Each structure stands twice: as C-alpha cells, then as structure tokens.
Amino acid sequence: MADEDTQNDGEALSARIEALSPRRLAALTGAFLVALAALFVFEVNEKAKQRATETEIRLTQAANDGAAALNISIMTGAPVRDTLNAVRPAGYAALYHLSPSGDIIMAAGRTDIVDVPAARIRTLDLNESGETRVDLPGGDIALAWRKLDNGDAVMVAAPARDILDRSPIWFSYAVIMGAITLVIGSLVAAFIRQSRAAAQAAHALSTLTDFNAALTGGRCSPWFYDHKDRTVHLSKSLLQPLGLSSRDRKLTLREISALVHPQDLRTAVAVISGEPSGVSEGVVRLREPGGAWARAYFRTSAEATRFTRCGVAFDLVGATTLAPGAAIAETRLRDAIESIPEAFVLWDAHGRLATWNKRFASIFRIPAKVLRAGLTLEEVVTCAGVAGDVLAAHFGPLEDKQQENQEVALPGSRWAHVSRRKTAEGGYVCVATNVTDLKRRAWAQKKKERELQRTVEDLESSRKELSEALRKYEYEKYRAEEASRSKSEFLANMSHELRTPLNAINGFSEVMQSELYGPLGDIKYKEYVGDILSSGRHLLELIDDILDMSKIEAGRLTLEPKRTELERILNESVRLVAKRASDAEVRLTTSVGHAPPVWADARAVKQVVLNLLSNALKFTPSGGEVTLTAEADLDGVTIIVADSGSGIDQAQLSKLGAPFELAENHFSRTRNGSGLGLALSRALMDMQGGILALASQPGKGTVACATFPRRQNAKVRLPQFIRAEAHVLTGKEKPEEPRFDATQAAE
C-alpha cells in the first residue's frame, strides 16, 4: 500500500509539472511589460509638460525681476551688463536689453545657445508685456518681455522644453524599464529552470519507488540499537519475508533472545549491543513461525561503541555459503535506505560516492538521473543545483580527521548539524540533522533582547528629551516674565514721557487762549509757542519710534538698500543735532570728510546716526564733548560716536538694545527717553547686515560703533581698537541656560 501511495504521489507531481506552461507565463509577462511601458510613456509626457511649464514660470519671474533691476540701474547709473548678469536665471537663458524699436542694445547669458534673430524680435509688441514661443532651427524658444520706464524693454529667452537643459526624461525611465525587464526575465528563466528541476524530481521519485521495491526484494534492513532502552529497530523488509512481522518493529534484547538460536545468541548480542566488544559481524539463525531456522547476516562498524551502534542485516535464506564481498556490497547499499530521517551520504575508501538518500539529493537539488555510485566529490559538486561550495566543504570525505561535528547553513535559510565519521574500511559517512527550528528560536531570542535594549535606550532618550523640554520651559517662562516686566516699565516710563509734553502743550495753549499777558503780540507768547513746538516735536519723535518698533516687530518695515553717500548723510545729521548740542553746552566735533559710500538704506542710516548722536548728547553733561568720526576698511565703514558722559557699567550695558530697556542711573533719569532708540538702531543694523556695538566705562564715557557694508552681501567687522571691549548688540544669540540673577539674566 505504501508503494502504491508513493507511486500515486509521483504521478500527481508529474501532472502538476505538465500543467505549468512556460509559454503562458511568457505571455503574461509580455503583457505586463507592455502595460508598464505605456505607463512610462505617459509619465515621460507629463514630466516634459512640467518642465516646459517650469521654464515659462522662470522666464516670467526673470522678466519681472530684470525689468525692476534695469529700471533701478538706469535711474542710478549702475552698469546695465552687471545688472543683466545678476538677474539672469540659472540654466541656458539669455537676457536682452532692447530699444523701443526692437534693436538689441545689450545681451547677457547663453546667447551662444539661445540666439533669437533680430528680425524676429522686431515683430514683437514691446509696448506691452508679454510671453510667446518661437520656432527656430535649433528648437522652440520661449520668450518673455517687459517694458521699462524709459521706453526700452528687457527680454528673457530660453529653450522652451527645459531652461535647465537637464538630461532627457526618457533616459531614466528607459534604464528602469531595462532593469525591470532584466529582473522579470531572470525570474521567468528561474521559473522554467525550477519546472525542469521539478520534472527531474518527479522522475527521481519514480526511480526511488522502483529502488525501494528492489530493496524489499533483496530482503535486507538497516538496524539501530538504543542503549538506553536496550531495543533494536528492524524494518519490515527483513522481518516480513521471515514471517516475523508485517511492519517495522522495535525488539527488546529479551525478544531478540527468544528469536535467535541459542548457539548464535552470544554473536547476535555482541554485534547489536557491543557487549562483549570486538565483534562487528556474524551469521545469526532466526526462528520462523513454523519452527524452522532462517539465516541472517548482521554487521556493524568495527569502530562502533556501545552508545552508538547501527548496521545492516541481510536475509540469507537459500544461501549455502556467505561471500564476504557480496555481504560488503549489500551493506553499502542498505546504509542508504530511505528510512533514515536525516540527509545521509557514504563515501568509500577511495573518496568515491558509495550511497546516499533522497534527502541529501533534495538539499542540493541533484537530479536523480545524474547521481550514481562511483562519482568523485568534484563530480557530485558539479551536479549540484545549489550550494556546491557547502557540499564540498561539509559533506565530502575528511582529509586528515577521524570525525567532525559542526553547524552548516543550507540553501533556503535552513541550518543542519553535520556529523562526519570515518568507517571501518577507510571511507566516510556523513549525516545532517535539521536544526533550523533551534536556530530560529535562538535568533528570535536575540532579536527580542535587541528590541528590549532599544526600548530601554528609547526610554532613556525620552527621559533626556523630557528633561530638556522642562529646562526650556523654565527658560521660556523666565523670558516671558522678563518681557512682561520690561513692558510694564516701558508703559510706566511712556505714560510720563507722553504726559509731560502734552501737559505743556495744553497748558501753554490755555494761557495763549485766555490772553493772560495781554494781546497775543506779547513776546511771552512767542516763547510759549516755541515750548509748544518743542514738546510737540518730542512727542512726535516718541510716537515715530513706537510706530517704527511696531513695524519691525510685525515684520512690515521694508528697507531698500543701495549705494548711499555716507558723507552727505553724516553732515546732514550733524546739522540736525548741532542746535541741540549748542543748547546743552556740549562741544560737537566731527571728522567725516573721508567717509566712502556704503550699501544701505539712506533713511535707516540717517536714523541710526541720529539715534547715536542723540543718545550721546542726552547723556553728556554741560561742558562735555561728543565726537563723530568714520573709519573704513575693504568691506565696511564704521561710524564712531564717542562722548565724555557718565558712562554705563557692564551690568546695564548688556541690557541695552532690547526694546523698552533703559540704562538706570541718576543722570539718565533726569533725561527724556523711551528706551527705543538703541532697539530701533539694532533692528535696522540687523536688517542691513551691519554691526552695532557699545563700549563704555562708568565716569569715562561711551563709544558707539555702527558698521555698514560697502557692497552687497559684504562681511563686515568692527575696528581693531574696540573689538576686545565692545558689547555687540546685533546678531547675538540668547543664552541656552536660564539665569535667575537679575543682572546675569539681562546679559
């Protein structure tokens, strides 16, 4: 029945193999590749349209930027070519400065690639802004033009398909398509090869069925002795012909003693159990059910121990003599019986293949029709479908060892414990036990340990992040409290500052209205009018400062940096504060005749200079001196305002520059001020890429420096004489750690 089941299984496997059609798989694969190619063509077209749209957007933006820049250059007299090069977009683009009639005044960019004929340009309506696309011999060219304030026009041209001239879109998709085709082709080839291997396996299964039938006809059986249970395992291929059993059986030594002839009992026990040792083969008579005796040949290895004993038994019914050569041949054959659950292979003393089982062949995908006795190890490796190196290294004869045990990685993510032993005749037997489940459990345990370690590390990282978040929260809370305190102090100061001039304006206005001193022609009214004007101007300055500071904080203040004549602005600023210095009896000295132009916003420069001069005059007592000088280097110009006033200590100096902060000393409290002057100056310098710094010593005066760049994006630095002692207000980073001391917190 078992042989019939095996034969049925082989026939079912052959039917399934025949149902696998490589042609059908090839047709499906071709259809998939055609659909994928159509999808890639659609994607290529879509990305080509995106590149063309991107080109049009870049040209429109470049035309707008170029028109704005050329208008400024023409107005300021800056070189037009430099302006064209500055606004030219990236890639293969060309800019043209055109006359109202369409003549090219100047061109910049890749005119060698984007060459628009003058005759074609004259056909454009340059009185209106527009975009178009022209067909030239070298390909389509996209154009965008804008009219300038003086009637000229600026035009930007680039290849219509892609301004950046990137590699063709189809190239990358072609590479991807080729790679996919190669992979799918490899898979189809592997499938076909696997189908052929399955066909060979079906043939091998049929051959194995016939081989098992031949072994059964030969009436032989392997036997295994379990020294713990003292039992012997025999297969039905030996027991059934003798009428002893119709299935495989485990017989105890007591049952063996009942079956074996008393004269052969010592030989049988010695061969099977190894007690006494030294007997490895012999002929034993077994009792048949009818009472007759049948002869059988039992053999094991000469090196077998009491703990590891196995061998082969042959039925010798009908044989009058025992031929040793025939017995050895039968032993080699029966060692390959398929009842052995592990992969098994036996090599003779000459290193040639003696016998094997189907599990060994299936591991290395060796076709049954090519595997035969007498092959060398190299020939067997050549026949292997996979892992030939593993077969050669761990399943062949040993060179200089008696035995070897090790774990080996097999194809299909499997592991086996391979044991190799030398046989009595000088050959080698190799047995491989599957230990994949054990390895996987070990790997799973290691994976869980790594995951646990990562979890612990994540928890530690989360704890550190939480600690950092708490620290930052405390710092932000402290900053918020400081900001609230500064706002409160500012409101208190400003309430007084705004009330004082308003009281003066209202009071003097009432006196003039009531004509307390007579008709309005009296000289006193002129004095009151002057006081009203002074108070109104002071109130206007306060309000302007507040508005400017609000615009800066809201991000709505826009500067227009350009080439600015610094000497003119400095002289104007000195004239504006000269009367104030004279009234305060402070000597104002200037030396700015050599100040070169700077790249900055003229109004912002003037406001910064006036703030620095006003602060210096405000905090300089009568009889003191305020000086204004300028020092230039290759990258910037530094305006230096020095006074001989009361000076500021370091704790108060570090607080200046923040909105609504005032230096607190007796002299400053007697002066008018909102604390916004330096904050405005600091913000304006930051917006222009400049530096604002202060250096001061109590009782010796203060030096304020404002450094402006001489050209766009220039890196400026303070003069050497003040770098060591200067407190830089611009571009300073806030401290990382909160300081709860009031003086240190302000710093």
XYZ file of C-alpha atoms in Angstrom, residues 147-712:
566
model
C 8.599 97.337 -20.941
C 10.960 99.631 -18.959
C 10.144 103.062 -17.563
C 12.269 104.840 -20.198
C 10.522 103.080 -23.098
C 13.150 100.343 -23.562
C 12.358 96.699 -22.931
C 14.033 93.701 -21.328
C 13.516 90.235 -22.819
C 14.418 86.785 -21.422
C 14.796 83.770 -23.751
C 15.434 80.074 -23.035
C 14.816 76.637 -24.623
C 11.066 76.006 -24.357
C 11.421 72.372 -23.369
C 13.683 72.950 -20.328
C 15.522 76.072 -19.210
C 17.922 73.985 -17.111
C 18.768 71.652 -20.042
C 18.568 68.567 -17.826
C 19.055 65.054 -19.127
C 16.171 63.613 -21.200
C 13.326 62.305 -19.070
C 13.018 59.131 -21.121
C 16.582 58.071 -20.270
C 15.922 57.284 -16.584
C 12.660 55.542 -17.415
C 14.425 53.514 -20.091
C 17.011 52.412 -17.517
C 14.226 51.470 -15.068
C 12.361 49.601 -17.799
C 15.516 47.741 -18.757
C 16.175 46.787 -15.127
C 12.602 45.569 -14.639
C 12.783 43.598 -17.873
C 16.072 42.025 -16.762
C 14.645 41.077 -13.336
C 11.436 39.657 -14.787
C 13.415 37.766 -17.432
C 15.602 36.312 -14.701
C 12.527 35.254 -12.725
C 10.939 33.637 -15.778
C 14.197 31.816 -16.503
C 14.359 30.687 -12.869
C 10.753 29.501 -13.085
C 11.488 27.485 -16.222
C 14.608 26.056 -14.598
C 12.573 25.195 -11.488
C 9.937 23.491 -13.651
C 12.642 21.386 -15.242
C 14.045 20.575 -11.813
C 10.564 19.569 -10.660
C 10.275 17.279 -13.666
C 13.579 15.732 -12.717
C 12.329 15.354 -9.133
C 9.225 13.546 -10.385
C 11.467 11.223 -12.351
C 13.656 10.729 -9.275
C 10.580 9.891 -7.183
C 9.557 7.247 -9.680
C 13.073 5.860 -9.703
C 13.116 5.863 -5.881
C 9.873 3.845 -5.811
C 11.450 1.240 -8.021
C 14.606 1.315 -5.885
C 12.623 0.699 -2.686
C 10.863 -2.178 -4.356
C 14.247 -3.617 -5.318
C 15.491 -3.300 -1.742
C 12.409 -5.047 -0.458
C 13.008 -7.788 -2.960
C 16.573 -8.072 -1.694
C 15.252 -8.813 1.840
C 17.613 -6.566 3.794
C 17.193 -3.988 6.566
C 19.205 -1.403 8.500
C 19.129 -1.813 12.267
C 19.617 0.717 15.084
C 20.377 -0.062 18.698
C 19.168 2.198 21.546
C 21.453 1.580 24.514
C 19.090 3.416 26.921
C 16.020 1.312 26.158
C 18.118 -1.684 25.065
C 15.965 -2.079 21.958
C 16.757 -2.839 18.310
C 14.858 -1.271 15.377
C 14.357 -3.548 12.346
C 12.378 -2.748 9.170
C 9.657 -4.890 7.627
C 11.827 -5.558 4.534
C 13.727 -8.126 6.682
C 11.026 -9.228 9.104
C 8.186 -9.776 6.606
C 9.970 -12.384 4.418
C 10.830 -14.308 7.605
C 7.190 -14.186 8.691
C 8.091 -12.286 11.852
C 6.176 -9.010 11.218
C 4.405 -7.004 8.509
C 5.698 -3.651 9.751
C 8.787 -2.013 11.225
C 9.375 -3.075 14.832
C 11.426 -2.307 17.891
C 12.544 -5.521 19.590
C 13.991 -5.688 23.083
C 17.055 -7.832 23.766
C 14.728 -10.258 25.543
C 12.662 -10.620 22.366
C 15.863 -10.987 20.347
C 16.967 -13.770 22.698
C 13.686 -15.578 22.032
C 14.125 -15.319 18.256
C 17.849 -16.163 17.949
C 19.228 -19.701 18.062
C 20.898 -20.336 21.463
C 24.231 -21.082 19.793
C 24.146 -17.749 17.927
C 22.831 -15.664 20.826
C 26.270 -14.507 22.003
C 27.231 -13.374 18.469
C 23.922 -11.546 17.952
C 24.108 -9.694 21.280
C 27.777 -8.786 20.719
C 27.141 -7.364 17.230
C 23.956 -5.493 18.242
C 24.830 -4.137 21.704
C 28.636 -4.249 21.677
C 28.815 -6.428 24.823
C 31.300 -8.025 24.739
C 33.107 -5.680 22.370
C 35.254 -6.626 19.390
C 32.562 -8.474 17.384
C 31.296 -6.439 14.402
C 29.665 -9.103 12.141
C 28.306 -12.595 12.071
C 25.678 -15.045 10.805
C 22.697 -15.494 13.117
C 19.862 -18.031 12.884
C 16.353 -16.638 13.493
C 13.291 -18.671 14.445
C 10.494 -18.684 11.869
C 6.805 -19.001 12.953
C 6.741 -22.603 11.754
C 9.699 -23.527 13.970
C 12.342 -23.613 11.227
C 15.518 -21.566 11.389
C 16.386 -18.858 8.832
C 19.853 -17.465 8.476
C 20.584 -13.690 8.560
C 23.811 -11.700 8.366
C 24.274 -8.864 10.917
C 27.086 -6.333 10.553
C 28.211 -3.051 12.117
C 31.303 -0.850 12.033
C 34.420 -2.103 13.719
C 34.726 1.254 15.473
C 31.117 1.327 16.760
C 30.788 1.880 20.517
C 28.168 0.665 22.964
C 26.426 4.051 22.848
C 26.297 4.475 19.062
C 25.582 1.224 17.213
C 23.828 0.684 13.913
C 24.316 -1.581 10.986
C 22.680 -3.718 8.311
C 21.019 -7.156 8.403
C 20.609 -9.412 5.339
C 18.276 -12.349 4.907
C 20.376 -15.361 3.767
C 17.505 -17.761 3.136
C 18.578 -20.108 0.311
C 22.262 -19.165 0.537
C 24.512 -22.135 1.356
C 27.636 -20.054 1.926
C 28.391 -16.452 2.855
C 30.509 -14.496 0.350
C 32.284 -11.616 2.155
C 32.465 -9.414 -0.969
C 28.749 -9.751 -1.587
C 27.993 -9.000 2.079
C 30.046 -5.749 1.958
C 28.261 -4.661 -1.222
C 24.899 -5.354 0.381
C 25.963 -3.385 3.465
C 26.813 -0.259 1.391
C 23.511 -0.494 -0.433
C 21.365 -0.893 2.672
C 23.060 2.006 4.502
C 21.253 4.315 2.061
C 17.784 3.085 2.919
C 15.257 5.864 2.970
C 14.044 5.095 6.484
C 16.950 7.206 7.779
C 15.270 10.582 8.557
C 18.396 12.741 8.120
C 20.367 13.526 4.983
C 22.828 10.652 4.511
C 25.787 10.091 2.198
C 28.536 7.435 2.238
C 31.967 7.652 0.593
C 34.222 4.637 0.095
C 37.905 4.396 0.993
C 38.875 5.898 -2.374
C 36.786 9.009 -1.831
C 34.086 7.963 -4.304
C 30.338 8.075 -3.754
C 29.044 4.756 -2.397
C 25.404 5.506 -1.489
C 23.056 8.348 -0.448
C 19.410 9.059 0.317
C 16.854 11.298 -1.351
C 17.042 13.961 1.389
C 20.719 14.512 0.581
C 19.919 14.874 -3.125
C 16.983 17.236 -2.492
C 19.057 19.595 -0.312
C 21.499 20.283 -3.146
C 18.943 19.802 -5.971
C 20.904 16.998 -7.596
C 18.940 15.241 -10.390
C 18.406 11.570 -9.665
C 19.432 10.522 -13.175
C 22.935 12.041 -12.887
C 23.743 10.860 -9.361
C 25.310 7.409 -9.337
C 27.800 5.382 -7.314
C 31.480 5.882 -8.123
C 31.385 9.675 -8.628
C 34.125 11.758 -7.044
C 33.355 14.696 -4.778
C 34.188 17.174 -7.559
C 31.757 15.422 -9.910
C 28.981 15.457 -7.306
C 29.592 19.183 -6.694
C 29.278 19.771 -10.448
C 25.897 18.017 -10.433
C 24.588 20.133 -7.524
C 21.979 22.741 -8.472
C 22.688 24.955 -5.433
C 25.305 25.393 -2.694
C 28.036 23.348 -4.318
C 30.613 25.023 -2.080
C 28.722 23.878 1.042
C 28.609 20.313 -0.284
C 32.341 20.315 -0.998
C 33.267 21.833 2.366
C 30.998 19.889 4.749
C 29.609 16.724 3.071
C 32.681 15.217 1.421
C 35.423 12.930 2.812
C 37.691 14.345 5.507
C 41.339 14.783 4.629
C 43.183 14.376 7.952
C 40.483 13.897 10.614
C 38.679 10.901 12.065
C 35.451 12.832 12.727
C 33.921 16.295 12.626
C 30.764 17.975 14.003
C 29.561 21.456 13.088
C 26.519 23.535 12.156
C 26.205 24.445 8.464
C 23.967 26.937 6.636
C 21.965 25.221 3.853
C 20.037 26.728 0.925
C 16.579 28.078 1.678
C 17.555 29.674 5.020
C 17.950 26.289 6.665
C 20.563 25.000 9.107
C 21.820 21.487 9.718
C 24.113 19.808 12.234
C 26.555 17.837 10.070
C 28.416 14.886 11.555
C 31.155 13.113 9.581
C 32.764 9.836 10.742
C 35.390 7.535 9.291
C 34.157 3.984 8.521
C 35.972 0.730 9.227
C 37.027 0.297 5.595
C 38.508 3.839 5.441
C 35.546 5.630 3.877
C 33.412 8.375 5.434
C 29.763 8.546 6.385
C 28.050 11.946 6.670
C 24.722 12.585 8.465
C 22.991 16.009 8.504
C 20.277 16.707 11.105
C 17.881 19.614 10.586
C 18.351 22.251 13.344
C 16.591 25.155 11.589
C 13.904 25.476 14.275
C 16.515 25.625 17.014
C 18.457 28.337 15.178
C 15.303 30.354 14.534
C 14.342 30.190 18.188
C 17.826 31.373 19.120
C 17.617 34.235 16.612
C 14.163 35.179 17.875
C 15.528 35.295 21.413
C 18.420 37.539 20.328
C 16.013 39.772 18.399
C 13.832 40.150 21.484
C 16.905 41.026 23.536
C 17.920 43.701 20.975
C 14.372 45.086 20.914
C 14.367 45.235 24.699
C 17.714 47.052 24.637
C 16.379 49.533 22.050
C 13.285 50.061 24.208
C 15.481 50.833 27.208
C 17.547 53.241 25.085
C 14.386 54.909 23.765
C 13.095 55.341 27.305
C 16.410 56.864 28.342
C 16.325 59.178 25.320
C 12.724 60.143 26.111
C 13.724 60.898 29.683
C 16.523 63.180 28.461
C 14.190 64.889 25.975
C 11.625 65.438 28.723
C 14.309 66.920 30.954
C 15.433 69.186 28.115
C 11.830 70.239 27.453
C 11.342 71.098 31.128
C 14.549 73.126 31.146
C 13.492 75.018 28.021
C 10.055 75.587 29.540
C 11.607 77.123 32.659
C 13.815 79.312 30.496
C 10.932 80.484 28.279
C 8.838 81.147 31.376
C 11.642 83.253 32.776
C 11.964 85.164 29.474
C 8.221 85.770 29.404
C 8.321 87.176 32.925
C 11.247 89.419 31.984
C 9.416 90.604 28.867
C 6.321 91.354 30.944
C 8.426 93.310 33.417
C 10.069 95.302 30.590
C 6.676 96.082 29.075
C 5.390 97.262 32.428
C 8.403 99.519 32.967
C 8.035 100.831 29.422
C 4.389 101.717 29.978
C 5.291 103.452 33.232
C 8.049 105.490 31.534
C 5.994 106.257 28.468
C 2.995 107.400 30.492
C 5.224 110.073 31.996
C 7.016 110.838 28.717
C 3.779 111.294 26.784
C 2.040 113.188 29.621
C 4.770 115.807 30.087
C 4.771 117.301 26.539
C 1.005 117.041 26.344
C 0.646 118.944 29.623
C 2.963 121.619 28.283
C 1.073 121.871 25.021
C -2.274 122.060 26.773
C -1.109 124.490 29.489
C 0.578 126.985 27.190
C -2.288 126.743 24.742
C -4.744 127.691 27.536
C -2.577 130.654 28.576
C -2.463 131.897 24.996
C -6.207 131.370 24.599
C -7.033 133.390 27.713
C -4.533 136.180 26.709
C -3.361 136.267 30.292
C -0.483 138.592 29.400
C -2.473 140.688 27.055
C -2.884 140.536 23.363
C -1.069 137.754 21.517
C 1.583 140.102 20.300
C 3.484 139.837 23.607
C 6.972 138.259 23.494
C 5.942 135.641 26.089
C 3.550 134.061 23.631
C 6.412 133.530 21.243
C 8.306 131.720 23.997
C 5.258 129.581 24.716
C 4.855 128.844 21.048
C 8.470 127.662 20.983
C 7.845 125.428 24.013
C 4.699 124.053 22.401
C 6.670 123.304 19.198
C 9.487 121.647 21.125
C 7.081 119.493 23.134
C 5.142 118.541 20.003
C 8.336 117.515 18.208
C 9.425 115.488 21.185
C 6.033 113.776 21.312
C 6.232 113.122 17.549
C 9.660 111.515 17.926
C 8.318 109.230 20.644
C 5.348 108.221 18.541
C 7.560 107.668 15.452
C 9.886 105.435 17.451
C 6.957 103.401 18.754
C 5.494 103.014 15.270
C 8.839 102.015 13.738
C 9.444 99.478 16.506
C 5.962 98.039 15.978
C 6.579 97.718 12.237
C 9.891 95.940 12.828
C 8.401 93.505 15.336
C 5.497 92.815 12.961
C 7.891 92.352 10.003
C 6.261 95.131 7.955
C 9.209 97.528 7.765
C 10.842 97.286 4.313
C 14.259 98.723 3.536
C 15.704 99.489 0.109
C 19.486 99.135 0.377
C 21.511 100.745 -2.392
C 24.695 102.723 -2.875
C 24.402 105.582 -0.355
C 26.651 108.606 0.065
C 27.552 108.290 3.738
C 29.410 111.608 3.996
C 26.327 113.576 2.969
C 24.084 111.771 5.493
C 26.598 112.312 8.316
C 26.837 116.044 7.593
C 23.045 116.351 7.492
C 22.748 114.520 10.813
C 25.327 116.801 12.425
C 23.427 119.874 11.253
C 20.194 118.496 12.725
C 21.688 117.979 16.218
C 24.025 120.979 16.207
C 21.487 123.310 17.869
C 20.680 120.676 20.497
C 24.391 120.361 21.297
C 24.730 124.135 21.497
C 21.730 124.415 23.810
C 23.147 121.669 26.036
C 26.590 123.381 26.048
C 28.218 120.238 24.639
C 31.030 120.557 22.122
C 30.246 118.559 18.942
C 33.296 117.588 16.865
C 33.094 115.806 13.506
C 35.640 114.290 11.122
C 33.781 112.504 8.289
C 35.168 114.105 5.152
C 36.773 110.847 4.054
C 33.738 108.568 4.560
C 33.211 106.392 1.415
C 29.739 105.292 0.127
C 28.025 102.283 1.730
C 25.405 99.743 0.622
C 22.441 100.569 2.841
C 19.062 102.262 3.089
C 19.619 106.032 3.318
C 16.741 106.674 5.708
C 17.810 103.827 8.005
C 21.418 105.096 8.040
C 20.281 108.577 8.956
C 18.001 107.281 11.706
C 20.786 105.161 13.235
C 23.245 108.090 13.168
C 20.699 110.486 14.693
C 19.853 107.954 17.445
C 23.538 107.501 18.346
C 24.186 111.280 18.346
C 21.021 111.989 20.336
C 21.961 109.407 22.962
C 25.473 110.809 23.223
C 24.167 114.403 23.668
C 21.485 113.261 26.087
C 23.925 111.572 28.469
C 26.774 114.089 28.198
C 26.728 116.844 30.842
C 27.343 120.509 30.075
C 30.943 121.211 29.157
C 31.381 117.690 27.779
C 32.325 116.656 24.274
C 30.796 114.412 21.603
C 32.845 113.342 18.551
C 31.698 111.790 15.275
C 34.261 110.017 13.097
C 34.269 107.362 10.363
C 36.780 104.555 9.784
C 36.745 102.390 6.629
C 38.286 99.092 5.544
C 37.891 96.965 2.406
C 34.481 95.584 3.401
C 32.759 98.189 5.570
C 32.627 101.674 7.042
C 32.298 102.187 10.810
C 30.615 105.309 12.237
C 32.096 106.046 15.690
C 30.215 108.256 18.158
C 32.178 108.912 21.363
C 31.046 111.010 24.335
C 32.549 112.084 27.651
C 29.351 111.394 29.573
C 28.656 109.419 32.685
C 29.274 106.029 31.081
C 27.476 102.748 31.718
C 28.544 99.792 33.864
C 28.721 96.294 32.355
C 25.530 95.009 34.002
C 23.470 97.833 32.451
C 25.404 97.821 29.174
C 24.390 94.242 28.424
C 20.695 95.161 28.781
C 20.784 97.930 26.166
C 19.466 97.196 22.698
C 16.403 95.322 23.924
C 13.056 97.102 23.341
C 11.938 99.351 26.223
C 15.191 98.911 28.198
C 16.867 101.984 29.758
C 20.206 102.289 31.492
C 19.338 103.047 35.079
C 21.442 105.750 36.732
C 20.796 109.118 38.283
C 21.836 111.082 35.219
C 19.668 109.075 32.815
C 16.594 109.505 34.964
C 16.856 113.264 34.524
C 16.685 112.938 30.726
C 13.809 112.229 28.422
C 13.807 108.877 26.643
C 11.714 105.831 25.840
C 14.435 103.209 25.527
C 13.539 102.572 21.880
C 16.414 104.399 20.185
C 19.030 101.674 20.514
C 16.427 98.938 19.923
C 15.441 100.592 16.631
C 19.074 101.074 15.660
C 19.871 97.467 16.484
C 16.945 96.189 14.373
C 17.856 98.454 11.430
C 21.501 97.320 11.527
C 20.446 93.675 11.629
C 18.216 94.185 8.584
C 21.107 95.740 6.610
C 23.771 93.177 7.553
C 25.650 95.634 9.754
C 27.051 95.618 13.282
C 26.020 97.798 16.246
C 28.300 97.738 19.298
C 28.880 99.737 22.506
C 31.891 100.113 24.763
C 31.658 102.100 27.982
C 33.228 102.668 31.388
C 31.435 104.456 34.265
C 32.719 108.018 34.618
C 34.750 107.915 31.381
C 32.086 107.959 28.686
C 30.707 105.717 25.973
C 31.776 104.751 22.425
C 29.050 103.592 19.986
C 30.002 101.957 16.649
C 27.742 101.252 13.666
C 29.430 99.344 10.823
C 27.780 99.346 7.360
C 28.808 97.130 4.371
C 30.434 98.866 1.422
C 28.835 96.484 -1.090
C 26.020 93.996 -1.183
